[in-house]
PDB file of C-alpha atoms in Angstrom:
ATOM      1  CA  MET A 212      38.606  22.741   5.584  1.00 48.00           C
ATOM      2  CA  ALA A 213      35.721  24.536   3.911  1.00 52.00           C
ATOM      3  CA  LYS A 214      32.249  24.137   5.318  1.00 55.00           C
ATOM      4  CA  GLY A 215      29.148  23.979   3.217  1.00 53.00           C
ATOM      5  CA  PHE A 216      25.533  24.665   4.067  1.00 55.00           C
ATOM      6  CA  GLY A 217      24.626  23.852   7.678  1.00 60.00           C
ATOM      7  CA  GLY A 218      28.012  22.320   8.393  1.00 63.00           C
ATOM      8  CA  MET A 219      27.734  19.934   5.423  1.00 63.00           C
ATOM      9  CA  PRO A 220      30.843  19.352   3.384  1.00 66.00           C
ATOM     10  CA  PRO A 221      30.947  21.236   0.063  1.00 65.00           C
ATOM     11  CA  GLY A 222      28.674  19.503  -2.441  1.00 69.00           C
ATOM     12  CA  GLY A 223      26.730  17.852   0.390  1.00 76.00           C
ATOM     13  CA  MET A 224      23.528  19.660  -0.477  1.00 80.00           C
ATOM     14  CA  ASN A 225      23.808  18.575  -4.119  1.00 84.00           C
ATOM     15  CA  ASN A 226      24.309  14.973  -3.045  1.00 83.00           C
ATOM     16  CA  LEU A 227      21.323  15.223  -0.730  1.00 81.00           C
ATOM     17  CA  MET A 228      19.159  16.584  -3.554  1.00 84.00           C
ATOM     18  CA  LYS A 229      20.299  13.791  -5.895  1.00 85.00           C
ATOM     19  CA  GLN A 230      19.421  11.180  -3.278  1.00 82.00           C
ATOM     20  CA  ALA A 231      16.003  12.764  -2.764  1.00 82.00           C
ATOM     21  CA  GLN A 232      15.317  12.758  -6.508  1.00 86.00           C
ATOM     22  CA  LYS A 233      16.424   9.128  -6.767  1.00 85.00           C
ATOM     23  CA  MET A 234      14.144   8.151  -3.889  1.00 83.00           C
ATOM     24  CA  GLN A 235      11.235  10.024  -5.481  1.00 85.00           C
ATOM     25  CA  LYS A 236      11.693   8.079  -8.743  1.00 88.00           C
ATOM     26  CA  GLN A 237      11.900   4.800  -6.834  1.00 85.00           C
ATOM     27  CA  MET A 238       8.739   5.689  -4.921  1.00 84.00           C
ATOM     28  CA  GLU A 239       6.851   6.494  -8.128  1.00 86.00           C
ATOM     29  CA  LYS A 240       7.931   3.138  -9.574  1.00 87.00           C
ATOM     30  CA  MET A 241       6.855   1.335  -6.389  1.00 85.00           C
ATOM     31  CA  GLN A 242       3.445   3.046  -6.452  1.00 84.00           C
ATOM     32  CA  GLU A 243       2.918   1.963 -10.065  1.00 86.00           C
ATOM     33  CA  GLU A 244       3.860  -1.620  -9.152  1.00 85.00           C
ATOM     34  CA  LEU A 245       1.470  -1.601  -6.186  1.00 84.00           C
ATOM     35  CA  LYS A 246      -1.404  -0.536  -8.457  1.00 85.00           C
ATOM     36  CA  SER A 247      -1.115  -3.809 -10.369  1.00 88.00           C
ATOM     37  CA  LYS A 248      -1.047  -6.021  -7.269  1.00 91.00           C
ATOM     38  CA  THR A 249      -4.135  -7.527  -5.696  1.00 93.00           C
ATOM     39  CA  VAL A 250      -5.091  -9.312  -2.508  1.00 94.00           C
ATOM     40  CA  GLU A 251      -7.923 -11.748  -1.965  1.00 96.00           C
ATOM     41  CA  SER A 252      -9.673 -12.109   1.344  1.00 96.00           C
ATOM     42  CA  SER A 253     -12.674 -14.077   2.438  1.00 96.00           C
ATOM     43  CA  ALA A 254     -15.095 -14.389   5.311  1.00 96.00           C
ATOM     44  CA  GLY A 255     -17.511 -17.017   6.532  1.00 95.00           C
ATOM     45  CA  GLY A 256     -15.336 -19.905   5.452  1.00 96.00           C
ATOM     46  CA  GLY A 257     -15.236 -18.612   1.887  1.00 96.00           C
ATOM     47  CA  ALA A 258     -18.920 -17.678   1.688  1.00 97.00           C
ATOM     48  CA  VAL A 259     -17.817 -14.179   0.699  1.00 97.00           C
ATOM     49  CA  LYS A 260     -14.649 -13.505  -1.301  1.00 97.00           C
ATOM     50  CA  VAL A 261     -13.296 -10.133  -2.309  1.00 97.00           C
ATOM     51  CA  VAL A 262     -10.349  -9.061  -4.475  1.00 97.00           C
ATOM     52  CA  ILE A 263      -8.900  -5.601  -3.815  1.00 95.00           C
ATOM     53  CA  ASN A 264      -6.176  -3.918  -5.855  1.00 93.00           C
ATOM     54  CA  GLY A 265      -3.286  -1.761  -4.715  1.00 90.00           C
ATOM     55  CA  GLU A 266      -5.297   1.373  -5.392  1.00 89.00           C
ATOM     56  CA  ARG A 267      -7.768   0.129  -2.757  1.00 91.00           C
ATOM     57  CA  PHE A 268     -10.583  -0.575  -5.208  1.00 93.00           C
ATOM     58  CA  VAL A 269     -12.695  -3.721  -5.010  1.00 95.00           C
ATOM     59  CA  GLU A 270     -12.130  -5.605  -8.255  1.00 95.00           C
ATOM     60  CA  SER A 271     -14.451  -8.495  -7.579  1.00 97.00           C
ATOM     61  CA  LEU A 272     -16.897  -9.751  -5.005  1.00 97.00           C
ATOM     62  CA  GLU A 273     -18.279 -13.289  -4.812  1.00 97.00           C
ATOM     63  CA  ILE A 274     -21.146 -14.287  -2.531  1.00 97.00           C
ATOM     64  CA  SER A 275     -22.140 -17.910  -2.125  1.00 96.00           C
ATOM     65  CA  PRO A 276     -25.834 -18.492  -2.877  1.00 96.00           C
ATOM     66  CA  ASP A 277     -25.978 -20.558   0.319  1.00 94.00           C
ATOM     67  CA  VAL A 278     -25.888 -17.426   2.490  1.00 94.00           C
ATOM     68  CA  LEU A 279     -28.239 -15.200   0.511  1.00 94.00           C
ATOM     69  CA  ASP A 280     -31.238 -15.952   2.707  1.00 95.00           C
ATOM     70  CA  ASP A 281     -29.690 -14.045   5.648  1.00 95.00           C
ATOM     71  CA  VAL A 282     -29.196 -10.406   4.623  1.00 95.00           C
ATOM     72  CA  GLU A 283     -27.592  -9.277   7.890  1.00 96.00           C
ATOM     73  CA  MET A 284     -25.082 -12.118   7.799  1.00 96.00           C
ATOM     74  CA  VAL A 285     -24.180 -11.298   4.189  1.00 96.00           C
ATOM     75  CA  GLN A 286     -23.668  -7.650   5.106  1.00 96.00           C
ATOM     76  CA  ASP A 287     -21.398  -8.633   8.007  1.00 97.00           C
ATOM     77  CA  LEU A 288     -19.427 -11.065   5.853  1.00 97.00           C
ATOM     78  CA  VAL A 289     -18.938  -8.503   3.078  1.00 97.00           C
ATOM     79  CA  MET A 290     -17.739  -5.877   5.558  1.00 97.00           C
ATOM     80  CA  SER A 291     -15.402  -8.378   7.166  1.00 97.00           C
ATOM     81  CA  ALA A 292     -13.908  -9.525   3.859  1.00 97.00           C
ATOM     82  CA  VAL A 293     -13.455  -5.959   2.560  1.00 97.00           C
ATOM     83  CA  ASN A 294     -11.892  -4.754   5.804  1.00 97.00           C
ATOM     84  CA  GLU A 295      -9.474  -7.683   5.840  1.00 97.00           C
ATOM     85  CA  GLY A 296      -8.529  -7.004   2.223  1.00 96.00           C
ATOM     86  CA  MET A 297      -7.888  -3.344   3.011  1.00 96.00           C
ATOM     87  CA  ARG A 298      -5.719  -4.370   5.969  1.00 96.00           C
ATOM     88  CA  GLN A 299      -3.707  -6.665   3.693  1.00 95.00           C
ATOM     89  CA  ILE A 300      -3.223  -3.884   1.118  1.00 93.00           C
ATOM     90  CA  GLU A 301      -2.050  -1.524   3.874  1.00 92.00           C
ATOM     91  CA  GLU A 302       0.382  -4.146   5.134  1.00 93.00           C
ATOM     92  CA  MET A 303       1.702  -4.769   1.601  1.00 90.00           C
ATOM     93  CA  THR A 304       2.121  -1.022   1.007  1.00 87.00           C
ATOM     94  CA  ASN A 305       3.938  -0.523   4.313  1.00 86.00           C
ATOM     95  CA  SER A 306       6.217  -3.463   3.581  1.00 87.00           C
ATOM     96  CA  GLN A 307       7.151  -2.056   0.165  1.00 84.00           C
ATOM     97  CA  MET A 308       7.659   1.410   1.637  1.00 81.00           C
ATOM     98  CA  SER A 309       9.978   0.099   4.341  1.00 82.00           C
ATOM     99  CA  LYS A 310      12.076  -1.620   1.655  1.00 80.00           C
ATOM    100  CA  LEU A 311      12.422   1.727  -0.080  1.00 76.00           C
ATOM    101  CA  THR A 312      13.150   3.833   2.993  1.00 72.00           C
ATOM    102  CA  GLY A 313      14.760   1.074   5.103  1.00 71.00           C
ATOM    103  CA  GLY A 314      17.052   2.306   7.812  1.00 56.00           C
ATOM    104  CA  MET A 315      16.534   5.989   7.071  1.00 61.00           C
ATOM    105  CA  GLY A 316      14.617   6.644  10.281  1.00 58.00           C
ATOM    106  CA  LEU A 317      11.903   8.577   8.477  1.00 57.00           C
ATOM    107  CA  PRO A 318       8.659   9.174  10.371  1.00 57.00           C
ATOM    108  CA  PRO A 319       5.704   7.008   9.273  1.00 55.00           C
ATOM    109  CA  GLY A 320       3.422   8.661   6.743  1.00 56.00           C
ATOM    110  CA  LEU A 321       6.130  11.020   5.436  1.00 56.00           C
ATOM    111  CA  PHE A 322       5.679   9.626   1.952  1.00 51.00           C
TER     112      PHE A 322
END
């Protein structure tokens, strides 16, 4: 029996390259889909609401007039809402990535 590169069967390297190219195309598609998705988070019982897109940009920010008299509280609420939105985007991205690479045993952050 003939052996290919690194003990792979003949044609194994070509198959590996085809799989890698397929995964790259799937990843590009997934990244485009993530760009169009958004998450909404809030803080202070809805006193501050933020919408963040898959590219990690804040699309909108709403602040209730009821809290505008306390600058420090508003700052804390905005930070809290933005951080929670970023966490949700990260979770959504990781979930989509695991669907793409599921079961491959790839190290986190490889893609």
